[in-house]
Each structure stands twice: as structure tokens, then as C-alpha cells.
Coordinates of C-alpha atoms in Angstrom, one line a residue:
Chain A
M1 CA 89.2 91.1 130.2
L2 CA 92.8 92.1 129.4
T3 CA 95.2 89.3 128.6
T4 CA 98.9 89.0 129.4
E5 CA 99.8 90.0 125.9
T6 CA 97.6 93.1 125.8
R7 CA 98.8 94.1 129.3
L8 CA 102.4 93.8 128.0
L9 CA 101.6 96.2 125.2
I10 CA 100.1 98.7 127.6
E11 CA 103.2 98.5 129.8
H12 CA 105.4 99.2 126.8
W13 CA 103.2 101.5 124.9
P14 CA 105.9 104.1 123.9
A15 CA 107.8 101.2 122.2
V16 CA 104.6 100.0 120.6
E17 CA 103.9 103.5 119.1
E18 CA 107.5 103.6 117.9
I19 CA 107.0 100.3 116.1
I20 CA 103.7 101.5 114.5
Q21 CA 105.5 104.6 113.3
T22 CA 108.4 102.6 111.9
V23 CA 106.0 100.4 110.0
D24 CA 104.7 103.5 108.3
T25 CA 108.3 104.6 107.6
L26 CA 108.9 101.1 106.1
K27 CA 105.9 101.5 103.8
T28 CA 107.2 104.9 102.7
Q29 CA 110.7 103.5 102.0
L30 CA 109.2 100.6 100.1
S31 CA 107.3 103.1 98.0
E32 CA 110.5 105.0 97.4
L33 CA 112.3 101.8 96.4
L34 CA 109.6 101.2 93.8
S35 CA 110.1 104.7 92.4
S36 CA 113.9 104.2 92.3
L37 CA 113.5 101.3 90.0
K38 CA 113.5 103.8 87.1
D39 CA 117.2 104.3 87.8
D40 CA 117.8 100.6 87.5
L41 CA 115.8 100.4 84.3
N42 CA 117.9 103.2 82.8
K43 CA 121.0 101.0 83.3
T44 CA 119.5 98.2 81.2
D45 CA 120.4 97.8 77.5
W46 CA 116.8 97.7 76.4
W47 CA 115.3 100.7 78.2
S48 CA 114.7 103.7 75.9
E49 CA 112.5 106.8 75.6
D50 CA 109.9 104.5 74.0
W51 CA 109.3 103.1 77.4
S52 CA 107.4 104.8 80.2
F53 CA 107.7 104.2 83.9
V54 CA 104.5 104.9 85.7
R55 CA 104.0 105.2 89.4
H56 CA 100.4 104.2 89.7
T57 CA 100.0 104.2 93.5
D58 CA 102.3 104.1 96.5
E59 CA 102.3 100.3 96.2
Q60 CA 102.3 99.9 92.4
V61 CA 104.4 100.9 89.5
Y62 CA 104.4 99.6 85.9
I63 CA 106.2 100.1 82.6
A64 CA 104.6 100.2 79.2
H65 CA 105.8 100.8 75.6
N66 CA 104.6 103.8 73.6
T67 CA 103.2 101.5 70.9
W68 CA 100.9 100.1 73.5
R69 CA 99.2 103.4 74.0
Y70 CA 95.5 103.7 73.2
N71 CA 92.8 106.3 74.0
K72 CA 95.7 108.8 74.3
S73 CA 96.0 108.5 78.0
D74 CA 96.2 104.8 78.7
Y75 CA 98.3 101.8 77.9
A76 CA 96.8 98.6 76.7
V77 CA 99.4 96.4 78.5
W78 CA 101.1 97.0 81.7
I79 CA 104.2 95.1 83.0
G80 CA 104.2 95.9 86.7
I81 CA 104.3 95.2 90.4
E82 CA 101.5 95.7 92.9
Q83 CA 100.7 95.1 96.5
F84 CA 104.2 96.1 97.4
V85 CA 103.5 96.1 101.1
P86 CA 105.2 94.6 104.2
S87 CA 102.5 92.0 104.8
V88 CA 103.1 90.3 101.4
L89 CA 106.8 90.9 101.2
F90 CA 107.7 89.8 104.8
G91 CA 104.5 88.3 106.2
K92 CA 102.1 85.4 105.6
A93 CA 99.9 87.1 103.0
V94 CA 100.1 85.3 99.6
F95 CA 99.9 87.4 96.5
P96 CA 101.6 87.2 93.1
Q97 CA 102.8 90.8 93.0
L98 CA 104.5 90.8 89.5
Y99 CA 102.1 90.9 86.6
V100 CA 101.5 91.5 83.0
W101 CA 98.0 93.0 82.8
S102 CA 95.8 94.6 80.2
S103 CA 93.6 97.6 80.6
I104 CA 91.5 96.5 77.7
S105 CA 88.8 94.3 79.2
D106 CA 88.2 92.4 75.9
K107 CA 88.1 88.6 76.3
Q108 CA 89.5 88.0 72.8
F109 CA 92.3 90.5 73.3
I110 CA 93.3 88.9 76.6
G111 CA 93.1 85.5 75.0
K112 CA 95.5 86.6 72.3
A113 CA 97.9 88.1 74.8
R114 CA 97.9 85.0 76.9
E115 CA 98.5 82.9 73.7
I116 CA 101.8 84.7 73.1
F117 CA 103.2 83.1 76.3
R118 CA 101.2 79.9 76.6
S119 CA 103.5 77.5 74.8
K120 CA 106.7 79.0 76.2
K121 CA 108.7 78.3 79.3
I122 CA 108.2 81.6 81.0
L123 CA 108.9 83.5 84.3
G124 CA 105.7 83.1 86.3
T125 CA 102.5 81.6 84.9
V126 CA 99.9 82.5 82.3
D127 CA 96.8 83.5 84.3
E128 CA 93.8 81.4 83.2
K129 CA 91.2 83.0 85.3
K130 CA 88.5 85.5 84.2
G131 CA 89.8 89.0 84.3
S132 CA 92.6 91.0 82.7
Y133 CA 95.8 89.4 84.0
I134 CA 98.0 87.8 81.4
I135 CA 100.9 86.7 83.5
K136 CA 101.3 86.5 87.3
H137 CA 104.5 85.8 89.2
F138 CA 105.6 85.8 92.8
L139 CA 108.4 87.7 94.5
P140 CA 110.4 85.6 96.9
K141 CA 109.5 86.0 100.5
I142 CA 112.0 87.9 102.6
L143 CA 112.5 86.1 105.9
P144 CA 114.1 87.6 109.1
G145 CA 117.6 86.5 108.3
Q146 CA 117.6 88.3 105.0
S147 CA 116.9 91.9 105.9
S148 CA 120.4 93.0 104.8
E149 CA 120.0 91.5 101.3
C150 CA 116.3 92.4 101.0
E151 CA 116.7 95.4 98.8
N152 CA 119.0 93.7 96.4
I153 CA 116.8 90.6 96.1
I154 CA 113.7 92.7 95.4
R155 CA 115.4 95.0 93.0
E156 CA 117.0 92.2 91.0
R157 CA 113.8 90.2 90.8
I158 CA 111.6 93.1 89.6
I159 CA 114.1 94.2 87.0
Q160 CA 114.5 90.6 85.8
F161 CA 110.8 90.3 85.4
F162 CA 110.4 93.7 83.6
S163 CA 113.4 92.9 81.3
Y164 CA 112.0 89.4 80.5
Y165 CA 108.6 90.7 79.4
S166 CA 110.0 93.8 77.6
K167 CA 111.5 91.3 75.1
E168 CA 107.9 90.6 73.9
E169 CA 107.4 94.2 73.1
K170 CA 106.9 93.5 69.4
S171 CA 104.4 90.6 69.8
I172 CA 102.4 92.7 72.2
S173 CA 102.5 95.8 69.9
E174 CA 101.2 93.7 67.1
I175 CA 98.0 92.6 68.9
V176 CA 97.5 96.1 70.4
T177 CA 97.7 97.7 66.9
K178 CA 95.1 95.1 65.6
Q179 CA 92.9 95.8 68.5
I180 CA 93.0 99.6 68.0
K181 CA 92.2 99.2 64.3
A182 CA 89.3 96.9 65.1
Q183 CA 87.7 99.4 67.4
Chain B
M1 CA 47.0 18.0 75.7
K2 CA 44.6 20.8 76.5
T3 CA 44.4 19.5 80.1
I4 CA 48.2 19.6 80.4
I5 CA 48.4 23.1 79.0
G6 CA 45.6 24.2 81.4
L7 CA 47.5 22.7 84.4
F8 CA 50.7 24.4 83.2
E9 CA 49.0 27.8 82.9
G10 CA 47.4 27.5 86.3
L11 CA 50.8 26.6 87.8
Q12 CA 52.4 29.5 86.1
A13 CA 49.7 31.9 87.3
R14 CA 50.1 30.8 90.9
R15 CA 53.8 31.1 90.7
H16 CA 53.5 34.7 89.3
A17 CA 51.0 35.6 92.0
A18 CA 53.4 34.3 94.7
L19 CA 56.3 36.2 93.1
R20 CA 54.2 39.4 93.0
T21 CA 53.4 39.0 96.6
E22 CA 57.0 38.4 97.5
V23 CA 58.2 41.4 95.5
G24 CA 55.4 43.5 97.0
E25 CA 56.5 42.5 100.5
L26 CA 60.1 43.2 99.7
L27 CA 59.3 46.7 98.3
T28 CA 57.3 47.5 101.4
T29 CA 59.8 46.1 103.9
F30 CA 62.9 47.6 102.2
P31 CA 62.1 51.2 102.9
K32 CA 61.1 50.4 106.4
L33 CA 64.5 48.7 106.9
A34 CA 66.3 51.7 105.3
R35 CA 64.4 54.0 107.7
E36 CA 65.4 51.8 110.7
R37 CA 69.0 51.8 109.5
R38 CA 69.2 55.5 108.7
P39 CA 70.2 56.8 112.2
R40 CA 73.3 54.6 112.0
F41 CA 74.5 56.4 108.8
I42 CA 75.6 59.4 111.0
S43 CA 78.9 57.6 111.7
S44 CA 79.9 57.9 108.1
F45 CA 78.8 61.6 107.7
N46 CA 81.7 63.8 106.7
S47 CA 81.3 67.6 107.0
L48 CA 84.2 68.3 104.6
H49 CA 82.8 66.0 101.9
L50 CA 79.5 67.9 102.2
C51 CA 81.3 71.2 101.7
G52 CA 82.8 69.8 98.5
L53 CA 86.4 69.5 99.7
G54 CA 88.1 67.6 96.9
P55 CA 91.7 66.8 96.2
D56 CA 92.8 70.4 96.0
E57 CA 96.3 70.6 97.3
V58 CA 96.1 74.3 98.3
Q59 CA 93.1 73.6 100.5
H60 CA 94.6 70.6 102.2
S61 CA 97.9 72.4 102.7
S62 CA 96.2 75.3 104.3
I63 CA 94.4 72.9 106.7
L64 CA 97.6 71.2 107.6
A65 CA 99.4 74.5 108.0
W66 CA 96.6 75.8 110.3
L67 CA 96.8 72.7 112.5
I68 CA 100.6 72.9 112.7
D69 CA 100.7 76.6 113.6
E70 CA 101.0 77.0 117.3
N71 CA 99.4 80.5 117.1
A72 CA 96.3 79.3 115.1
N73 CA 92.9 79.6 116.7
H74 CA 92.5 75.8 117.4
A75 CA 93.7 76.4 120.9
H76 CA 96.0 73.3 120.9
G77 CA 99.3 75.2 120.6
N78 CA 102.1 73.1 119.2
M79 CA 100.5 69.7 119.8
F80 CA 100.0 69.0 116.1
F81 CA 103.4 70.3 115.2
K82 CA 105.0 68.0 117.8
A83 CA 103.1 65.0 116.3
F84 CA 104.2 66.1 112.9
A85 CA 107.8 66.5 113.9
S86 CA 107.9 63.0 115.4
I87 CA 106.8 61.4 112.2
I88 CA 109.4 63.2 110.1
G89 CA 112.1 62.4 112.6
L90 CA 112.8 65.9 113.8
K91 CA 113.9 66.0 117.4
L92 CA 112.6 69.0 119.2
D93 CA 114.6 70.7 122.0
G94 CA 112.5 72.1 124.9
E95 CA 109.0 73.2 124.2
A96 CA 109.2 73.8 120.5
E97 CA 107.8 77.3 120.5
G98 CA 108.4 80.5 118.5
Y99 CA 108.4 78.8 115.1
S100 CA 106.7 80.3 112.0
V101 CA 104.4 78.5 109.5
Y102 CA 103.8 79.8 106.0
A103 CA 101.4 78.2 103.4
E104 CA 102.0 78.8 99.7
F105 CA 105.5 80.1 100.4
A106 CA 107.0 82.0 97.4
G107 CA 110.7 81.3 97.2
F108 CA 113.5 82.2 94.8
E109 CA 112.7 79.4 92.4
S110 CA 109.5 77.8 93.6
I111 CA 106.3 78.0 95.5
T112 CA 106.5 75.6 98.4
D113 CA 103.2 74.3 99.9
I114 CA 104.2 74.7 103.5
V115 CA 107.3 76.1 105.2
I116 CA 107.9 75.8 108.9
F117 CA 111.0 77.3 110.5
K118 CA 112.6 78.6 113.7
A119 CA 115.7 80.7 113.1
G120 CA 118.9 78.9 114.2
D121 CA 117.0 75.7 114.9
F122 CA 115.1 74.0 112.1
Y123 CA 113.6 74.5 108.6
I124 CA 111.0 72.2 107.1
S125 CA 109.8 72.4 103.6
I126 CA 106.7 70.4 102.6
E127 CA 105.6 69.5 99.1
N128 CA 102.1 68.2 99.2
K129 CA 101.0 66.2 96.2
I130 CA 97.5 64.6 95.9
K131 CA 96.7 64.1 92.3
A132 CA 98.7 66.6 90.3
G133 CA 102.0 65.6 88.9
E134 CA 105.4 67.2 89.7
G135 CA 106.3 70.3 87.7
W136 CA 109.5 70.8 85.8
E137 CA 112.4 70.2 88.2
Q138 CA 110.0 71.1 90.9
L139 CA 111.5 69.2 93.9
N140 CA 115.0 70.2 93.0
R141 CA 114.0 73.8 92.8
E142 CA 112.2 73.6 96.2
Y143 CA 115.3 71.8 97.6
R144 CA 117.5 74.7 96.5
D145 CA 115.1 77.2 98.0
C146 CA 115.1 75.3 101.3
A147 CA 118.9 75.4 101.3
A148 CA 119.0 79.2 100.5
Y149 CA 116.5 80.2 103.1
A150 CA 117.9 77.8 105.8
E151 CA 121.3 79.3 105.2
S152 CA 120.1 82.8 105.8
L153 CA 118.3 81.6 109.0
N154 CA 121.5 79.9 110.3
I155 CA 119.8 76.4 110.3
P156 CA 122.3 73.5 110.9
T157 CA 122.4 71.3 107.8
D158 CA 121.1 68.3 109.6
R159 CA 118.0 70.2 110.7
R160 CA 116.9 71.2 107.2
I161 CA 114.2 68.7 106.2
V162 CA 112.4 68.5 102.9
V163 CA 109.2 66.4 103.1
F164 CA 107.3 64.9 100.1
L165 CA 103.7 64.3 101.3
T166 CA 101.5 62.1 99.2
P167 CA 98.5 59.9 99.8
D168 CA 100.6 56.7 99.7
G169 CA 104.0 58.1 100.6
R170 CA 105.4 57.5 97.1
Q171 CA 108.9 58.4 96.0
P172 CA 109.5 61.8 94.3
I173 CA 110.5 61.9 90.7
T174 CA 112.0 65.4 90.3
G175 CA 114.1 65.3 93.4
N176 CA 116.8 63.1 94.9
P177 CA 114.8 60.4 96.9
K178 CA 117.6 60.2 99.4
K179 CA 117.2 63.8 100.3
W180 CA 113.5 63.8 100.7
V181 CA 111.5 62.4 103.6
R182 CA 108.6 60.5 102.2
L183 CA 105.4 60.9 104.2
S184 CA 101.9 59.5 103.6
Y185 CA 98.5 60.8 104.6
P186 CA 97.7 57.7 106.7
Q187 CA 100.9 58.5 108.8
I188 CA 99.6 62.1 109.3
A189 CA 96.1 60.7 110.1
S190 CA 97.4 58.3 112.7
A191 CA 99.7 61.0 114.3
F192 CA 97.0 63.7 114.5
N193 CA 94.2 61.3 115.7
S194 CA 96.4 60.4 118.7
V195 CA 96.9 64.1 119.7
P196 CA 95.4 64.6 123.2
Y197 CA 92.4 66.9 122.6
R198 CA 91.2 69.2 125.2
E199 CA 87.8 68.3 126.7
T200 CA 86.2 71.4 125.3
S201 CA 87.5 70.8 121.8
Q202 CA 84.8 68.5 120.3
K203 CA 84.6 70.6 117.2
L204 CA 88.3 70.4 116.5
R205 CA 88.4 66.7 117.1
F206 CA 85.5 66.1 114.6
F207 CA 87.1 68.4 112.1
V208 CA 90.5 66.6 112.3
E209 CA 88.7 63.2 112.1
D210 CA 86.8 64.3 109.0
W211 CA 89.9 65.8 107.4
T212 CA 92.0 62.7 108.0
A213 CA 89.2 60.6 106.7
T214 CA 89.1 62.8 103.6
I215 CA 92.8 62.6 102.8
K216 CA 92.7 58.8 103.3
N217 CA 90.3 58.7 100.4
Y218 CA 93.0 59.7 98.0
I219 CA 95.1 56.6 98.6
P220 CA 95.4 54.9 95.2

């Protein structure tokens, strides 16, 4: 019943437990890395008090502009990163983690938001599927030889994406304002 | 005159009657023939066509990546990878084990259809094009990604291979043709159909036969 591989695990079980624990530690550190992005944003020339940094879950953070606020507690458009987990960052799982997304599930609004970017050469791609994603983009995979540069690569890419889409703040504000008035 | 017309009409009626009989016989015989021939159609049955597998590059890339992956559940280890390596001119040292295969590999500048690598040994980047055109600077971007990742994995420069896979092995447009290995689907079909299948792997053999038959369909 037991195979060579599983018997090997049993023989080295203390090491196996250590690896499992270290994976959990890695997840925690990745989550901390996400939270620490706020410090990087503070260093950019466009970040101001008008922007909010939201830690949505352990694996997801997003930024939003105050003019994108609606229903008092929510933002109409999020610029964020999700599924920030080892299987996607270092493994074979495929997922475009960087996104521009709308919490307003109105087809017309999503269409207008996508239209802002459609004719431009942009970072990532305009999402054409049903749903509320406007833009999707991939983070580069981190392979075994890149563990030492990993943090820099990730940090740089996320900040680049956030900065790029923050420039569209006014165009997004315009459609959000119209949407709020129409409601 | 009336006699001639009468004779002509009689002749015409007989001819029509004969024709009707002939057509009737044909219509009766044809379905019988079709029924007799039907069992022979099994040879051209393709399970992947039935499932609606079209020219979608992502689907074909994921099949190719699955076959090449030594750890995939096809139980043929690295046999397909060895066959693939031989057609792209990659010489393998020893048993060619311990390599990794990624489909839809997100790089710094591009998404590469398939990436296969073994740290310190080789790095293969495959761009699979069936019907879609090349994106802006696509192959040059993939080439730069290949170089960047291969560098960090300590791959010797002569073991970094970029492959442009198309139905007819055409030349790339957005990349330097001298740097890219051109590969056609018939080359893959021929290499994979000659893999020695295990006796218990009928299912896999049929699957690969159907898949290679499918990809051959896209040759212009």
C-alpha cells in the first residue's frame, strides 16, 4: 500500500513537519510583505491622503481613491493584488493576481470602465469576460534561482502596476460620479 | 403526325418508368450500403473532435505540457520529453530527470505557453501558435524572459532554447528567426507516435493519436 515516496516521508517526518510549518511561516511573511507595500506607496510622488490602502484579506490588498467611494463604506473601483500565495507565486498555478476591479456589478459601468483602457497600450489586458474585472495582469513567476531577488521583483511589479493605474484616477472618478448620480 | 407523337410519348413514358425504377433501386440500396459501411467509420472517430477541441492554443499547450511532464499521471515518465528534446536538438545527459514543466508561464514581459527547465542544465521556452497572430514584439519579449530566467537558473547559453511551434513550422515574425527553433505539429505527431507505449496504456495511445490527428488538421 505505501509507496517508496510515502515511506520516505514517514522516515523523515520531523523534517516534513518542519517544512509544513515553514510554508505557514512563508504565507505569513507574504501577507506581511503585502501590508508593507503601504510604505513603498508613501515614497511615490502620487500617493496622498486622498488614497486609501486596504488590507482586504491575508492574501489581498487594494488601493482606492476617495472620490471612488460610494455607499459610504465601499469603493467603486479597486486597484489591487489577490491570491498572493506560494502556489501562484512559485508554483504551477496560473492566476493573474494584479487587477483593477469594480464593486459595482453594473454591466454598463463595467463597460465604461473597460472603455477607458481599451484603445491604449496598457499594463496587462482589459478583461472581456462577464464579471467585474476591468484589467488583469500577471506577476512574473519566481523560480528557484531567484529567491534572493524575489522580494524586490514582487515589490517593484506591484508598485509599478498600482502607480500605472493611479494615473487614471480622474477618468475613473468621472464615471464613478456619473454612476452615483444616476442611482 | 399523331402516330409519331404517340410513339414519342410512349417512348418517353417507358424511359421515365425505367428511370423511376432505377432511382428507386438506388434509394433503397444506398442506405443499405451506408449501413454496411458504417462499422468501418470507427477508424476516423476522434474523441477530441467530439469534445469540441478546436484550435485553442491554451488547451493544446496544456496537453503538450502534460505529456512532456515526467511527473504527470500518464505513467510514461520522461518518454515524451525525450522525444520532444530529440526533435528540437537538445542533447540530454543521463536520464533527463528532475526537470520542471510550466504551462502559461507568467514572465517579466510575457506569458510563455510552455516553459521546461532544469536548473544548471537546460531551459526551453515554447511559443505555440495555431491560428492567432503574434502580439506586439511578442517573441522578442519571450526571448528576453527566457534569457533572464535562464540566467538566474545558471543555464549555459547553448542550452537555452526558444521554440516556435506552429502547424506548418513557419518562421516567426516578431523574433529573430535565427534564434528560434521552428517546429511543426507533424514533427511532434511523428515523434510522439513513435514513443514506445506500455502495454497497459491503450487509453493514452488513443489519446495521443487523436490529439496528433487533431493538430494535423490545422496545417494550412
